[in-house]
Short mmCIF file of C-alpha atoms in Angstrom, two decimals:
data_model
loop_
_atom_site.label_atom_id
_atom_site.label_comp_id
_atom_site.label_asym_id
_atom_site.label_seq_id
_atom_site.Cartn_x
_atom_site.Cartn_y
_atom_site.Cartn_z
CA MET A 14 15.36 -1.65 -40.33
CA ASN A 15 16.78 -2.45 -43.46
CA ASP A 16 16.37 -5.68 -45.66
CA GLY A 17 19.67 -7.23 -44.38
CA ASP A 18 18.22 -6.66 -40.56
CA LEU A 19 14.77 -7.89 -41.62
CA CYS A 20 16.22 -11.03 -43.23
CA ALA A 21 18.42 -11.83 -40.49
CA ALA A 22 15.65 -11.30 -37.98
CA GLN A 23 13.55 -13.83 -40.16
CA ARG A 24 16.12 -16.32 -40.09
CA LEU A 25 16.64 -15.96 -36.26
CA ARG A 26 12.78 -16.40 -35.90
CA LEU A 27 12.67 -19.31 -38.27
CA ARG A 28 15.53 -21.26 -36.03
CA LEU A 29 14.05 -20.37 -32.86
CA ILE A 30 10.78 -22.31 -34.27
CA GLY A 31 12.80 -25.07 -35.48
CA ASP A 32 14.32 -25.59 -32.27
CA ILE A 33 11.51 -25.28 -30.45
CA VAL A 34 9.43 -28.05 -32.84
CA ALA A 35 12.72 -30.25 -32.86
CA SER A 36 12.79 -29.96 -28.85
CA LEU A 37 9.28 -31.20 -28.66
CA ALA A 38 9.49 -33.97 -30.87
CA HIS A 39 12.53 -34.81 -28.73
CA ASP A 40 10.74 -34.10 -25.44
CA PHE A 41 7.56 -36.12 -26.26
CA GLY A 42 9.09 -39.05 -28.54
CA GLN A 43 10.33 -41.44 -25.77
CA PRO A 44 7.04 -41.33 -23.85
CA LEU A 45 5.27 -41.87 -27.25
CA ASN A 46 7.62 -44.56 -28.15
CA ILE A 47 7.22 -46.62 -24.91
CA ILE A 48 3.33 -46.41 -25.51
CA ARG A 49 3.81 -47.84 -29.09
CA LEU A 50 6.26 -50.67 -27.88
CA ALA A 51 3.66 -51.51 -24.98
CA ALA A 52 0.56 -51.44 -27.05
CA GLU A 53 2.66 -53.74 -29.57
CA ASN A 54 3.60 -56.24 -26.91
CA ALA A 55 0.24 -56.56 -25.57
CA ALA A 56 -0.99 -57.27 -29.37
CA ASP A 57 1.47 -60.01 -29.34
CA GLY A 58 0.87 -61.50 -26.30
CA ILE A 59 4.12 -60.56 -24.93
CA ALA A 60 3.08 -58.48 -21.89
CA ALA A 61 -0.16 -59.09 -19.66
CA GLU A 62 -2.79 -56.34 -20.26
CA SER A 63 -2.70 -54.91 -16.66
CA GLN A 64 1.15 -54.47 -17.20
CA THR A 65 0.62 -52.71 -20.38
CA TYR A 66 -2.13 -50.49 -19.07
CA ASP A 67 0.30 -49.37 -16.37
CA THR A 68 2.66 -48.60 -18.58
CA ILE A 69 0.80 -46.80 -20.90
CA GLY A 70 -0.99 -44.71 -18.01
CA GLN A 71 2.50 -43.93 -16.54
CA GLN A 72 3.82 -42.37 -19.60
CA ALA A 73 0.52 -40.55 -20.56
CA GLU A 74 0.75 -38.98 -17.26
CA ARG A 75 4.39 -38.02 -17.78
CA LEU A 76 3.41 -36.30 -21.08
CA GLN A 77 0.54 -34.43 -19.37
CA ASP A 78 3.03 -33.25 -16.45
CA HIS A 79 5.80 -32.02 -19.22
CA MET A 80 3.16 -30.13 -21.33
CA ALA A 81 2.10 -28.45 -18.04
CA ARG A 82 5.38 -27.60 -16.87
CA LEU A 83 6.03 -25.99 -20.13
CA VAL A 84 2.96 -24.04 -20.28
CA HIS A 85 3.76 -22.73 -16.37
CA LEU A 86 7.09 -22.17 -17.58
CA ALA A 87 6.59 -19.87 -20.52
CA ARG A 88 4.30 -17.69 -18.69
CA GLY A 89 4.94 -13.91 -18.27
CA SER A 90 6.76 -13.05 -14.83
CA GLN A 91 4.54 -13.37 -11.79
CA ASP A 92 4.30 -11.36 -8.78
CA THR A 93 7.62 -11.60 -6.98
CA ALA A 94 7.99 -11.90 -3.07
CA LEU A 95 10.81 -13.27 -0.64
CA VAL A 96 11.32 -17.05 -1.43
CA ASP A 97 13.38 -19.24 0.79
CA PRO A 98 15.65 -21.29 -1.87
CA ALA A 99 16.71 -23.88 0.12
CA GLY A 100 12.92 -25.09 1.04
CA VAL A 101 12.16 -24.66 -2.77
CA VAL A 102 14.74 -26.88 -3.75
CA GLU A 103 13.94 -29.60 -0.86
CA ALA A 104 10.44 -29.58 -2.35
CA ALA A 105 11.53 -30.18 -6.04
CA VAL A 106 14.23 -33.01 -4.93
CA ALA A 107 11.50 -34.50 -3.05
CA GLY A 108 9.04 -34.68 -6.24
CA VAL A 109 11.72 -35.66 -8.40
CA ARG A 110 12.91 -38.42 -6.06
CA ALA A 111 9.52 -39.79 -6.02
CA ARG A 112 9.50 -39.84 -9.71
CA TYR A 113 12.05 -41.75 -10.42
CA ALA A 114 12.01 -43.93 -7.40
CA ALA A 115 11.06 -47.24 -9.57
CA GLU A 116 14.48 -46.53 -11.56
CA ARG A 117 16.46 -46.23 -8.80
CA VAL A 118 17.82 -42.84 -9.67
CA ALA A 119 20.07 -41.57 -6.28
CA LEU A 120 19.41 -37.87 -5.37
CA GLU A 121 21.72 -36.76 -2.58
CA TRP A 122 20.86 -33.72 -0.94
CA ARG A 123 21.50 -31.71 2.50
CA ARG A 124 19.48 -28.90 3.59
CA PRO A 125 22.03 -26.21 4.12
CA ALA A 126 21.97 -23.84 7.40
CA GLY A 127 21.69 -19.85 6.81
CA CYS A 128 20.78 -19.85 2.99
CA PRO A 129 19.56 -15.97 2.47
CA ALA A 130 16.18 -15.81 0.96
CA ILE A 131 15.79 -14.46 -2.56
CA ARG A 132 13.43 -12.31 -4.51
CA GLY A 133 11.12 -14.06 -7.40
CA ALA A 134 8.15 -16.00 -7.87
CA LYS A 135 8.26 -19.12 -5.92
CA GLU A 136 6.34 -21.49 -8.51
CA ARG A 137 8.47 -20.32 -11.31
CA LEU A 138 11.77 -21.14 -9.45
CA ALA A 139 10.33 -24.72 -8.51
CA LEU A 140 9.51 -25.55 -11.96
CA VAL A 141 13.08 -24.41 -13.18
CA LEU A 142 14.60 -26.64 -10.54
CA GLU A 143 12.24 -29.55 -11.62
CA THR A 144 13.17 -29.21 -15.02
CA VAL A 145 16.65 -29.42 -14.46
CA LEU A 146 16.28 -32.32 -11.85
CA ASP A 147 14.31 -34.08 -14.37
CA ASN A 148 17.01 -33.79 -17.24
CA ALA A 149 19.61 -34.68 -14.90
CA CYS A 150 17.91 -37.74 -14.00
CA ASP A 151 17.24 -38.84 -17.77
CA ALA A 152 20.93 -38.14 -18.20
CA VAL A 153 21.84 -40.81 -15.46
CA LEU A 154 19.51 -43.18 -17.08
CA ALA A 155 20.94 -42.94 -20.04
CA ALA A 156 24.20 -43.34 -19.14
CA ARG A 157 23.27 -46.92 -17.52
CA MET A 158 24.11 -48.48 -20.78
CA SER A 159 28.07 -48.10 -19.96
CA ARG A 160 27.53 -48.31 -16.16
CA PRO A 161 25.18 -49.38 -13.94
CA ALA A 162 24.71 -46.80 -11.07
CA GLY A 163 24.18 -42.86 -11.26
CA THR A 164 23.75 -40.16 -9.01
CA VAL A 165 22.34 -36.68 -8.82
CA ARG A 166 23.75 -34.44 -6.34
CA VAL A 167 22.01 -31.12 -5.88
CA THR A 168 23.50 -28.32 -3.34
CA CYS A 169 22.36 -24.72 -2.41
CA ALA A 170 24.26 -22.44 -0.62
CA ALA A 171 25.20 -18.68 -0.06
CA ALA A 172 28.33 -17.23 -1.57
CA GLU A 173 29.09 -13.19 -1.64
CA GLY A 174 25.65 -12.16 -1.30
CA ALA A 175 23.81 -14.53 -3.56
CA VAL A 176 22.50 -18.22 -3.72
CA VAL A 177 24.35 -20.84 -5.74
CA ILE A 178 22.08 -23.91 -6.54
CA ARG A 179 24.22 -26.67 -8.41
CA VAL A 180 22.81 -29.42 -10.01
CA SER A 181 25.51 -32.27 -11.00
CA ASP A 182 24.67 -35.66 -12.31
CA ASP A 183 27.07 -38.25 -13.82
CA GLY A 184 25.41 -38.92 -17.36
CA PRO A 185 26.82 -38.74 -20.64
CA GLY A 186 27.38 -34.71 -20.63
CA LEU A 187 26.16 -32.04 -22.74
CA PRO A 188 27.15 -31.60 -26.26
CA ALA A 189 29.03 -27.95 -26.57
CA THR A 190 26.41 -26.79 -28.99
CA VAL A 191 23.79 -27.27 -25.86
CA THR A 192 25.86 -25.45 -23.72
CA ALA A 193 26.07 -22.35 -25.98
CA ALA A 194 22.80 -21.93 -26.47
CA LEU A 195 21.71 -21.84 -22.87
CA LEU A 196 24.24 -19.40 -22.43
CA ASP A 197 23.37 -17.45 -25.85
CA PRO A 198 19.78 -18.10 -27.18
CA GLN A 199 20.80 -16.66 -30.50
CA ALA A 200 23.98 -18.92 -30.99
CA THR A 201 23.96 -20.55 -33.95
CA GLY A 202 25.44 -23.38 -35.76
CA PRO A 203 25.25 -27.17 -36.29
CA GLY A 204 24.67 -29.82 -33.75
CA PRO A 205 22.43 -30.54 -31.01
CA ARG A 206 20.22 -28.00 -28.92
CA PRO A 207 18.73 -27.78 -25.73
CA GLY A 208 15.35 -28.70 -24.81
CA ILE A 209 12.77 -25.99 -24.80
CA GLY A 210 12.55 -26.85 -20.91
CA LEU A 211 16.03 -25.85 -20.43
CA MET A 212 15.89 -23.09 -22.32
CA LEU A 213 13.01 -21.27 -20.55
CA ALA A 214 14.63 -22.24 -17.19
CA ALA A 215 17.78 -20.27 -18.18
CA GLY A 216 15.01 -17.23 -19.08
CA ILE A 217 13.44 -17.50 -15.73
CA VAL A 218 16.74 -17.25 -13.92
CA ALA A 219 17.76 -14.41 -15.93
CA GLU A 220 14.44 -12.78 -15.04
CA MET A 221 15.39 -13.09 -11.45
CA GLY A 222 18.80 -11.31 -12.10
CA GLY A 223 20.45 -14.47 -11.97
CA LYS A 224 22.80 -16.12 -14.27
CA ILE A 225 23.54 -19.55 -15.17
CA HIS A 226 26.67 -21.61 -15.83
CA VAL A 227 27.18 -25.06 -17.38
CA ASP A 228 30.49 -27.10 -16.97
CA ALA A 229 29.96 -30.47 -19.59
CA LEU A 230 32.35 -32.69 -18.50
CA MET A 231 33.29 -35.97 -20.00
CA THR A 232 31.45 -37.91 -17.58
CA GLY A 233 28.45 -35.83 -16.48
CA THR A 234 27.35 -32.39 -15.99
CA ILE A 235 27.46 -29.42 -13.38
CA MET A 236 24.54 -26.65 -14.06
CA THR A 237 25.03 -23.80 -11.70
CA PHE A 238 22.66 -21.21 -11.02
CA ILE A 239 23.53 -18.01 -9.31
CA ILE A 240 20.75 -15.66 -7.92
CA PRO A 241 21.17 -12.33 -6.19
CA GLY A 242 19.99 -12.61 -2.75
CA ALA A 243 17.20 -10.26 -1.25
CA GLY A 244 19.29 -8.19 0.57
CA PRO A 245 18.65 -6.82 4.38
#
């Protein structure tokens, strides 16, 4: 490797480190701001102590869950087995629906018939789906400043020997630089980058032999995972 290649590799490494730091700052910034505001409101007598404690506890639990998920996503490949994708999707939807019940985010899901098995690590696929669903729900909440309602729709279907899992939302949509980086982690250029959770999720799908496709619309995002079926 010559000096030019070493410099290029170093620049890429620094860019990736910067992306990770920026992503963590973004992902943890919102809960920490809510905790700070709750503490300030309690100090000023605006909010009752019990309400403040509940808010701080909920956001601290959110931070812990997020960190635990990142740790699991970042771990190396686990032993693979036959996995029922519809069952994994259904469990992920149930968990995310419960977390966002208080926010009244609508999650639409109907279990399909005849969806083939795939080969992979069930827990890692579940974490991928929870990460994508969380991002979709957060996008719906972000869009409520301009419209009152929002929906996340989830489907899972067989298609030409593969399983297609699709998550769509009617949030504000993804910037082009986020979409580009999900498809190519080495993509460079100015603009926002995807959170580390989404980057790791895309990597795990590739690890299973699958691919990701992102449609960034004017009012929403459609994220599609295409994973090969396990075969006969």
